[in-house]
Structures are given as structure tokens and as C-alpha cells.
Short mmCIF file of C-alpha atoms in Angstrom, two decimals:
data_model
loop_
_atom_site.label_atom_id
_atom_site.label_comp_id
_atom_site.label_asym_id
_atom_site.label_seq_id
_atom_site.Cartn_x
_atom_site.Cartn_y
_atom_site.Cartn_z
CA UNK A 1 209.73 108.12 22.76
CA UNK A 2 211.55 104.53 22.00
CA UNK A 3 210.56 103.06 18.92
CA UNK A 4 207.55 100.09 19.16
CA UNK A 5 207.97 96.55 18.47
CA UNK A 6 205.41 94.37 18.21
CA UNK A 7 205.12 90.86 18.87
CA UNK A 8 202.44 88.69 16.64
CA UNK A 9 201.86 85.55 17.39
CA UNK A 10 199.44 82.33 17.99
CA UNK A 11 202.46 79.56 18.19
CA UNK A 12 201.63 79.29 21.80
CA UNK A 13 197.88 78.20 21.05
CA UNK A 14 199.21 74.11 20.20
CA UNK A 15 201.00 72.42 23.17
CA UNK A 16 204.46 70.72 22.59
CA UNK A 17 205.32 72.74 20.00
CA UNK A 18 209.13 73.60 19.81
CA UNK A 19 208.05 77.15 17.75
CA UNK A 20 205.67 77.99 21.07
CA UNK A 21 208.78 77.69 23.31
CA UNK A 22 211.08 79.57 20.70
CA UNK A 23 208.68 82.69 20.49
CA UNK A 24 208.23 82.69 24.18
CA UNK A 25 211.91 82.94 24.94
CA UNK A 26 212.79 85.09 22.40
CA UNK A 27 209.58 87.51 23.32
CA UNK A 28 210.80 87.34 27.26
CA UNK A 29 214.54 87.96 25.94
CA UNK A 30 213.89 90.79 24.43
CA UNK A 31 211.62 92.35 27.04
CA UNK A 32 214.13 92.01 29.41
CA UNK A 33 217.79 92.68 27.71
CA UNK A 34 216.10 95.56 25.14
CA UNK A 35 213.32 97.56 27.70
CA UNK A 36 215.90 100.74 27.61
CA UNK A 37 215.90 100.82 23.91
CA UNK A 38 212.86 99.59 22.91
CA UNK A 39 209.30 99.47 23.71
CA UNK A 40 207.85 95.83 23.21
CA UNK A 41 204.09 94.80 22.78
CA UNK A 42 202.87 91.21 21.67
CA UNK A 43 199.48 91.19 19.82
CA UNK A 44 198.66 94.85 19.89
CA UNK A 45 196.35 96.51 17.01
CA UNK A 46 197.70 99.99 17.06
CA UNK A 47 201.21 101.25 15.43
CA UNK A 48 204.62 99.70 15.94
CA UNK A 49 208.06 100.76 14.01
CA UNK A 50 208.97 96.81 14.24
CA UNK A 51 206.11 94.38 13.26
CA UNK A 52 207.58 90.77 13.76
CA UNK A 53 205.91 87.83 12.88
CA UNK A 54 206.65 84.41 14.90
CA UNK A 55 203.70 82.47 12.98
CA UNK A 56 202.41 83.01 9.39
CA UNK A 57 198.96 83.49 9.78
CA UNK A 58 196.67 84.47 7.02
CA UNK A 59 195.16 87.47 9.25
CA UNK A 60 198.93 88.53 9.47
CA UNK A 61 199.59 88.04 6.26
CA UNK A 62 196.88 90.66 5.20
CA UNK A 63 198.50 92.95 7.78
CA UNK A 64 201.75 93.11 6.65
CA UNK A 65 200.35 93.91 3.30
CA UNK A 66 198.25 96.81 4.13
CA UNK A 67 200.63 97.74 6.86
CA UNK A 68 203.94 98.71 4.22
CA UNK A 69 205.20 101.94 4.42
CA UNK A 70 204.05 102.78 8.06
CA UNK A 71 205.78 99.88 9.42
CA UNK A 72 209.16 97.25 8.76
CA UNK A 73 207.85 93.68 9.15
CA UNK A 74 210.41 91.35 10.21
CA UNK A 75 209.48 87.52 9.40
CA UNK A 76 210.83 84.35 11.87
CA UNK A 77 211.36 81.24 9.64
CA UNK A 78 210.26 78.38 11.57
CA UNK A 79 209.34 76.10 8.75
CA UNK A 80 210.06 75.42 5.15
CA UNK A 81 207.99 72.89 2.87
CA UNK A 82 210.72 70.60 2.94
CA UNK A 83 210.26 70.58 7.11
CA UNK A 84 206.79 70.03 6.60
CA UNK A 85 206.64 67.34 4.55
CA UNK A 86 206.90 64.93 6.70
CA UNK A 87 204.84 66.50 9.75
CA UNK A 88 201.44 66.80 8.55
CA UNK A 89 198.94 64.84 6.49
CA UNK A 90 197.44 66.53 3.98
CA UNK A 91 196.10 65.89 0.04
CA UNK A 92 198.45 66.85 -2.17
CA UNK A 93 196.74 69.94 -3.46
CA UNK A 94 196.13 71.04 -0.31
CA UNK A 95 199.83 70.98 0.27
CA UNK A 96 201.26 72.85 -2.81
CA UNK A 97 198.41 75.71 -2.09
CA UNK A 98 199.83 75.61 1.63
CA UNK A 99 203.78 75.84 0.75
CA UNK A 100 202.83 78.60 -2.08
CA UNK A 101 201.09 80.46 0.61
CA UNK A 102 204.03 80.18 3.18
CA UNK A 103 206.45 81.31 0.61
CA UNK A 104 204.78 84.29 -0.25
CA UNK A 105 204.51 85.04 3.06
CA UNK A 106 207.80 85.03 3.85
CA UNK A 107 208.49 87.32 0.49
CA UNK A 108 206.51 89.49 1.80
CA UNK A 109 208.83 90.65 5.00
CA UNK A 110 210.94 92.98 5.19
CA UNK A 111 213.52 90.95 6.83
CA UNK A 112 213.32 87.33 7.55
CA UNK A 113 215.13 85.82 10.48
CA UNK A 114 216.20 82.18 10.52
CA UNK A 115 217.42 79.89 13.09
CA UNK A 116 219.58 77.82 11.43
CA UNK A 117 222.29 79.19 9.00
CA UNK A 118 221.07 75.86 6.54
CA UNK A 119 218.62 77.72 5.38
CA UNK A 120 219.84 80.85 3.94
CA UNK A 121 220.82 78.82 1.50
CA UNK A 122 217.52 77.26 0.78
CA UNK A 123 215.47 80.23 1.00
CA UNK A 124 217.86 81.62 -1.47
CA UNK A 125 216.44 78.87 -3.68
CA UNK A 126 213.08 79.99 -3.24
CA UNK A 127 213.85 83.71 -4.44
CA UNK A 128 214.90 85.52 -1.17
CA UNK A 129 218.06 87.15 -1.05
CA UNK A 130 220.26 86.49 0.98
CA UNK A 131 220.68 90.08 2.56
CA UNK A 132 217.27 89.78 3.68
CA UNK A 133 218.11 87.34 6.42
CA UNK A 134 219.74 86.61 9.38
CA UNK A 135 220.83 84.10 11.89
CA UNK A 136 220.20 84.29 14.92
CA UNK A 137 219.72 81.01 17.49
CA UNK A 138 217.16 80.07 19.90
CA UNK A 139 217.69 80.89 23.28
CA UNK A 140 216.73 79.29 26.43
CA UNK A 141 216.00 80.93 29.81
CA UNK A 142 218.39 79.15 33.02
CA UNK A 143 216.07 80.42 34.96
CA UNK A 144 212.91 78.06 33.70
CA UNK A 145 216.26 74.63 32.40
CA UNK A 146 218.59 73.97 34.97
CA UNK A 147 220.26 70.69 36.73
CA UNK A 148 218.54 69.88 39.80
CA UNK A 149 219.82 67.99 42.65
CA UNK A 150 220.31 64.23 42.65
CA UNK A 151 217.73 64.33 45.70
CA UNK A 152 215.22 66.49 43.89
CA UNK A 153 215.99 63.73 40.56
CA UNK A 154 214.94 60.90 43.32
CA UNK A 155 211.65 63.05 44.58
CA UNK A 156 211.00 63.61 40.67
CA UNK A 157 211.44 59.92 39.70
CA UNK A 158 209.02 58.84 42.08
CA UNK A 159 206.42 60.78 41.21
CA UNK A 160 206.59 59.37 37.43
CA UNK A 161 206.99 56.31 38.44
CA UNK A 162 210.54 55.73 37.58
CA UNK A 163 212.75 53.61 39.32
CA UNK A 164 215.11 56.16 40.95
CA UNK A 165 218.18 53.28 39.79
CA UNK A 166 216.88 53.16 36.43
CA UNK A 167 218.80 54.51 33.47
CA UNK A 168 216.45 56.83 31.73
CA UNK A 169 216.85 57.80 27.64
CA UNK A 170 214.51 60.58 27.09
CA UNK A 171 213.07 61.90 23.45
CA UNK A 172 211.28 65.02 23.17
CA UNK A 173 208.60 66.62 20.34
CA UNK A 174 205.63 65.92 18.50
CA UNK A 175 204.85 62.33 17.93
CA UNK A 176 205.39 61.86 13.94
CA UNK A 177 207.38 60.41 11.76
CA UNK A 178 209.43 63.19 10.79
CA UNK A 179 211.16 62.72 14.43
CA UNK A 180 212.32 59.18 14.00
CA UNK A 181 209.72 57.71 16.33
CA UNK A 182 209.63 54.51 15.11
CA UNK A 183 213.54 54.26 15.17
CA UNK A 184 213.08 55.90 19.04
CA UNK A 185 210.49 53.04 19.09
CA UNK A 186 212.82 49.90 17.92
CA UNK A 187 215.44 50.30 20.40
CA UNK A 188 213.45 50.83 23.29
CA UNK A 189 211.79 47.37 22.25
CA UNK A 190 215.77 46.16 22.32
CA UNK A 191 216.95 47.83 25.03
CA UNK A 192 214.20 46.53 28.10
CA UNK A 193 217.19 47.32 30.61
CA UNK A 194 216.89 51.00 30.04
CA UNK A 195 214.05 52.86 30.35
CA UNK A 196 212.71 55.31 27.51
CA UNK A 197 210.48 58.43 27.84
CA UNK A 198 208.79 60.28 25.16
CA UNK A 199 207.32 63.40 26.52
CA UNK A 200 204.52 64.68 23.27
CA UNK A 201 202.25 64.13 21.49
CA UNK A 202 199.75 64.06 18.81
CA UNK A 203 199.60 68.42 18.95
CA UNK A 204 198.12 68.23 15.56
CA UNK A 205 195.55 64.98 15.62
CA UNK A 206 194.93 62.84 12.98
CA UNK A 207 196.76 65.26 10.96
CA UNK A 208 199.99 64.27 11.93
CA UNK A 209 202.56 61.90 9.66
CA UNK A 210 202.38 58.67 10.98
CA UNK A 211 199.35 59.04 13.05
CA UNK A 212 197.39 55.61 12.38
CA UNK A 213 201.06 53.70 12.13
CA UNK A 214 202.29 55.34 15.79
CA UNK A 215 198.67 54.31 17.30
CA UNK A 216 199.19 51.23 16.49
CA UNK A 217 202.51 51.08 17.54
CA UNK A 218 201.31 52.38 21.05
CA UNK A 219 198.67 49.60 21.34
CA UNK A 220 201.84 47.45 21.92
CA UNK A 221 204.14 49.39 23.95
CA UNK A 222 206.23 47.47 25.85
CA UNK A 223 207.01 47.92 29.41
CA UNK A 224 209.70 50.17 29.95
CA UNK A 225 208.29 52.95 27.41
CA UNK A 226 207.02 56.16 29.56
CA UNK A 227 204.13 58.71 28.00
CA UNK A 228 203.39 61.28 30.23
CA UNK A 229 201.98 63.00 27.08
CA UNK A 230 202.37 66.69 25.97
CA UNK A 231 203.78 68.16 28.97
CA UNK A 232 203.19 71.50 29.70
CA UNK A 233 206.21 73.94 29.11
CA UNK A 234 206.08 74.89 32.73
CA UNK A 235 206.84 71.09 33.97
CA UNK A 236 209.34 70.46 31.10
CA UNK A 237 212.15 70.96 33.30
CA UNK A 238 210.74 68.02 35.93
CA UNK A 239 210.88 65.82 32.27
CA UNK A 240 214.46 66.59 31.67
CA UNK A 241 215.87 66.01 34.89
CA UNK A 242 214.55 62.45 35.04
CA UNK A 243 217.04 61.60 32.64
CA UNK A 244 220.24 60.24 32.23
CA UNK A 245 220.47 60.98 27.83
CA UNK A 246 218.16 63.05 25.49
CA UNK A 247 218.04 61.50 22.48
CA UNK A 248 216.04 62.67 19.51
CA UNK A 249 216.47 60.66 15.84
CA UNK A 250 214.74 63.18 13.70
CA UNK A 251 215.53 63.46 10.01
CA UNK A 252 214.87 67.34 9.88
CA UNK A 253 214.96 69.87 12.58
CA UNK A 254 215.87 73.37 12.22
CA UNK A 255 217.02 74.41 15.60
CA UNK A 256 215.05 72.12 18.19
CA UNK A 257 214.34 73.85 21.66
CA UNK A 258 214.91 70.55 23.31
CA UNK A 259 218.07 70.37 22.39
CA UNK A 260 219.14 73.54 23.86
CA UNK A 261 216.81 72.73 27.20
CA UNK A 262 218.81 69.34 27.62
CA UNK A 263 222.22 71.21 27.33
CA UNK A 264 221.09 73.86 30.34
CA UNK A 265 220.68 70.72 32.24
CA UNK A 266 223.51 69.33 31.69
CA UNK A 267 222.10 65.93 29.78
CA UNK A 268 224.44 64.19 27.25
CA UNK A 269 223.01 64.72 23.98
CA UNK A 270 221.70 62.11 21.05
CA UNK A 271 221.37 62.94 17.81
CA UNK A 272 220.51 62.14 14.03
CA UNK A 273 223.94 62.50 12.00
CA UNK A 274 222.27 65.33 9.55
CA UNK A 275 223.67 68.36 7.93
CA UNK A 276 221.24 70.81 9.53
CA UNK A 277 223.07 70.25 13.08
CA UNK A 278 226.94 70.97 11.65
CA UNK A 279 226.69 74.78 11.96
CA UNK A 280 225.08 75.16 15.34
CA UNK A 281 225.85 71.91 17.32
CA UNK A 282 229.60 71.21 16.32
CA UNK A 283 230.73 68.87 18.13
CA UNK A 284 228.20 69.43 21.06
CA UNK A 285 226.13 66.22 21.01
CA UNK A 286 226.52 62.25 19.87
CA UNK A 287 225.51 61.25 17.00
CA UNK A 288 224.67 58.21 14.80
CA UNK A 289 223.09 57.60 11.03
CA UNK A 290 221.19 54.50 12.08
CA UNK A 291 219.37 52.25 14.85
CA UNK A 292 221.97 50.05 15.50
CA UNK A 293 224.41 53.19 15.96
CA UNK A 294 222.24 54.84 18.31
CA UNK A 295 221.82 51.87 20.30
CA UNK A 296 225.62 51.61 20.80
CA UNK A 297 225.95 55.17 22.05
CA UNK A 298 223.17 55.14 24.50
CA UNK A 299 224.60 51.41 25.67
CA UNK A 300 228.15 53.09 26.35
CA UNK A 301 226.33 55.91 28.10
CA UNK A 302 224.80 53.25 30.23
CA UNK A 303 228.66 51.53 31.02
CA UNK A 304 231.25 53.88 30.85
CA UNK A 305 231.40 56.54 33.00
CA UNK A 306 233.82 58.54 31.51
CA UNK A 307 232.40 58.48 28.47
CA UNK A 308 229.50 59.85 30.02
CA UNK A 309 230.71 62.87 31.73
CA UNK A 310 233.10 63.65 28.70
CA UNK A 311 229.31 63.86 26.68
CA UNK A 312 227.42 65.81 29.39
CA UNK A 313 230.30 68.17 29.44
CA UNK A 314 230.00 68.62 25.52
CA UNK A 315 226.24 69.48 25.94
CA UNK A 316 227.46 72.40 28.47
CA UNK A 317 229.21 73.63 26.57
CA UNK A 318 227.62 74.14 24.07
CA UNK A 319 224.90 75.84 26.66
CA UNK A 320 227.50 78.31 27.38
CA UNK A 321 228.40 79.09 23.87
CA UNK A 322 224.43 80.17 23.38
CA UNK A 323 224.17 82.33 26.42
CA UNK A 324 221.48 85.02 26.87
CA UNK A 325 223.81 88.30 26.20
CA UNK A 326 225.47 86.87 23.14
CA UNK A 327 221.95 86.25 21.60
CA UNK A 328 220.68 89.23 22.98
CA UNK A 329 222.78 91.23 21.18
CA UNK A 330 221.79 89.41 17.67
CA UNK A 331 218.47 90.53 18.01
CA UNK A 332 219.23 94.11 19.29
CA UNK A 333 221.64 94.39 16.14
CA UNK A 334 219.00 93.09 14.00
CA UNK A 335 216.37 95.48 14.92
CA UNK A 336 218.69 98.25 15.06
CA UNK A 337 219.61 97.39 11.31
CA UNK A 338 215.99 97.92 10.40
CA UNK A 339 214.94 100.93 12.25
CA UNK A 340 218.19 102.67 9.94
CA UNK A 341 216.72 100.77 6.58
CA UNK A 342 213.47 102.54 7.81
CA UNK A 343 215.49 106.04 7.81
CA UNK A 344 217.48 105.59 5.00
CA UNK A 345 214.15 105.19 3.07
#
């Protein structure tokens, strides 16, 4: 009989969420590269070798406790407080009782698995050792992101309303400050010869950073600003290929889906000059520290041609450096690991 792993999860329960995407792909990647080896299940109540946990629940929290010994919980690090911080609004007490929770939570695996190699480091800080985790990066299906043709772009651009001409900058994720909205904001104000789309939302309501600020923003948006809204992950790929650039200024990301969605479709890539990118984007994407520097890159996007296609190529590569065996084969290694820690024991 193959050994069990199961699949817990609710981060597909809140549209336009980057975590939804990441546990769907990795959940379909598995199934798919690791059926001969392994038998996967997602939700199930009965017993599993594997127990991985994509969200940190408090009902999954309980499990893993009263679960030890008859199972090896594995734990995916989506968030830290620090990554928080500046997503969601909530009292102060509130907040410490919430980041005390997710720590212990994460303590409480087995084995944690993070997307970014960052934050080994600062989990370390909060009392996990380092042998307890691995790297491994998100994944994104080519069959679901891919290029379509420049007739299909024309089709696609007329059905949002974009003028098939137009040169179209294109920012993806929640709506909140922690994703440099209001920077995204500023130059499209500058910039009414281009047209901007922001394809999100408010997923979490009023509880979002920046939610009374961005509304009020909105009430004002000029004319060449696009909000189709949170866009369901099944028409994501229309939203990419009405692009020309995907830029996205947040100040902390671990390992944004978008970013690997834009390079499957070939779309030069914009980003925030921060430390979190420098071991997993290299020299993939563009990058600036400020509005005015972001507004030059996307303005020689818009003139040179060469520059351009020098950029898109840098984004496709980097698609090809994360392909589906090469991550496959993370994960397969990783759960192999465990099943042998659950022998050796």
C-alpha cells in the first residue's frame, strides 16, 4: 500500500489570494508527478503518514497536536508577523495574540516548508531550527499561464474595454498597502498615456491596511485606471495577456504567484528593489526603490523595443528555471525525507 498524504486546507475559501493559487498548484503537482509513489487526499478525516498543512487553522492546529506519533505533520510557511503587519487591521492585542498563535503553530510541525530561502533565517529567529525547513518554490501550471496569440490579445482587449493599441501596465494582489498601491496609484495619475490595471481586491474587507485611504483614493480614479476586481483564478490568464508589463511595488512578498504567472506568459517583469526577491528572482525582473524609478522603467518599456524584448526574455527565463520536474522533485525529496524520520523513530 503507498503511504497517505493528506492535504489540509481552507486558503482557497478567500478570492485573490496568492496562498489559494500556491496550495492549488502545489496540491495538483503533486497529484500528478507523485500518484506512483504516493497516495494523495486533501481534507480527509481518516489516517495519513504525511499530514501537511497549507493554512494554520485553529481546528488544524488541535489536530496536529492530538495527531503526534501516528502521523508527521509537515507545515507550509506562507506568512510571518512581519508579512502581516502591514496586510490587516487589527488592535494591537489582537495582533500579538494572533502572531503568538501562528508561531506556535508553526513549532508545532514536524517540518516546515518555506518558499523563500529569506526566511530560514527569520524563522531561525523565532526558535525553529534550521534543519526543520526547507525551500522549495511555487510552481505554476503552463497548462492554466501561457502567451496567447496577438489575435486572441485583440479579442481579449475588447472585451475589457482596452484599446487593442494601448500600452497596458498591469499590478496584481490584494488591494492594501503592504503592495505599494498608492505608489501603483501615483504613476498611473502621471502616466495618462499608458493604461494601468489592477486586477484584486479588498479579499479581506474593512480589515485590510489601507482600506478607508484606498476607497478614497478610488472615488477619484482617473481615467485610464482598469478594476475588473478580484478575478477569478480561472480567468487570470485572460488578465495577464492584456498586458504589455506586470508591475507590482510591494514592500514584502515572500514568493508572489503573480510573478511566476507573468513569467509563463512571457510579460516583462516590475518590481520593488527588496532583499526578499535576490535569492529566487536574480536577475529575472526590473526593478526600482522608488516612484520616480518605476516610472522610468515602465516609460522605456513603452519606447524602446529592445529593451523590451531583452526584459520579457529575462522573465522566461526565469519561467524555465522553475519548471514543473525540477520542483517536483523538491517536494518528492521532501516527503521522502520524512517518511525515513518516521522510520528511524
Amino acid at each position: 500500500m503507498k503511504p497517505v498524504i493528506n492535504m489540509l486546507s481552507t486558503a482557497d475559501k478567500v478570492s485573490g489570494q496568492g496562498v489559494g493559487a500556491a496550495y492549488l498548484e502545489q496540491v495538483a503537482l503533486v497529484k500528478e508527478r507523485l500518484k506512483d509513489k504516493y497516495t494523495v487526499t486533501v481534507n480527509a478525516h481518516g489516517y495519513a503518514d504525511i499530514t501537511h498543512y497549507h493554512t494554520i487553522n485553529p481546528t488544524f492546529y488541535l489536530r496536529a497536536k492530538f495527531a503526534r506519533g501516528r502521523t508527521k505533520n509537515v507545515g507550509y510557511v506562507h506568512f510571518l508577523p512581519e508579512t502581516v503587519q502591514d496586510s490587516l487591521q487589527m488592535p494591537g492585542f489582537a495582533k500579538n495574540v494572533f502572531y503568538k498563535y501562528m508561531l506556535s503553530f508553526y513549532r508545532s510541525m514536524d517540518r516546515l516548508v518555506v518558499v523563500n530561502p529569506y526566511f530560514i533565517e527569520r524563522l531561525a529567529a523565532y526558535g525553529v531550527k534550521e534543519d526543520r525547513v526547507t525551500y522549495i518554490p511555487n510552481f505554476v501550471s503552463e497548462e492554466q499561464f501561457y502567451k496567447v496569440s496577438p489575435q486572441e490579445k485583440a479579442a481579449l482587449r475588447k472585451q475589457y474595454g482596452i484599446k487593442e493599441d494601448a500600452f497596458v501596465v498591469l499590478g496584481v494582489g490584494q488591494m492594501q498597502t503592504r503592495k505599494g498601491i498608492f505608489d501603483f496609484f501615483d504613476i498611473t495619475e502621471s502616466r495618462p498615456d499608458i493604461t494601468f490595471v489592477w486586477a484584486g481586491g479588498f479579499s479581506f474587507g474593512k480589515m485590510t491596511a489601507g482600506y478607508e485611504q484606498i476607497r478614497k483614493r478610488l472615488e477619484h480614479k482617473p481615467e485610464n485606471l482598469v478594476l475588473p476586481g478580484i478575478v477569478d483564478r480561472s480567468k487570470m490568464n485572460e488578465v495577464y495577456n492584456l498586458a504589455d508589463v506586470m508591475f507590482l511595488p510591494s514592500f514584502e512578498e515572500l514568493f508572489p504567484m503573480s510573478v511566476l504567472e507573468s513569467m509563463n506568459c512571457r510579460l516583462p517583469i516590475l518590481l520593488r528593489d527588496i532583499d526578499l526577491y535576490k535569492n529566487i528572482l536574480f536577475d529575472y525582473y526590473q526593478k526600482a526603490t522608488d516612484v520616480q524609478g518605476f516610472t522610468d522603467i515602465i516609460d522605456r518599456l513603452k519606447s524602446d523595443p529592445a529593451f523590451y524584448e531583452k526584459a520579457a526574455d529575462d522573465a522566461w527565463r526565469g519561467h524555465v528555471f522553475y519548471s514543473k520536474d525540477h520542483v517536483a522533485s523538491m517536494w518528492e525529496e521532501l516527503y521522502d525525507d520524512v517518511l525515513r524520520s518516521c522510520n528511524r523513530e
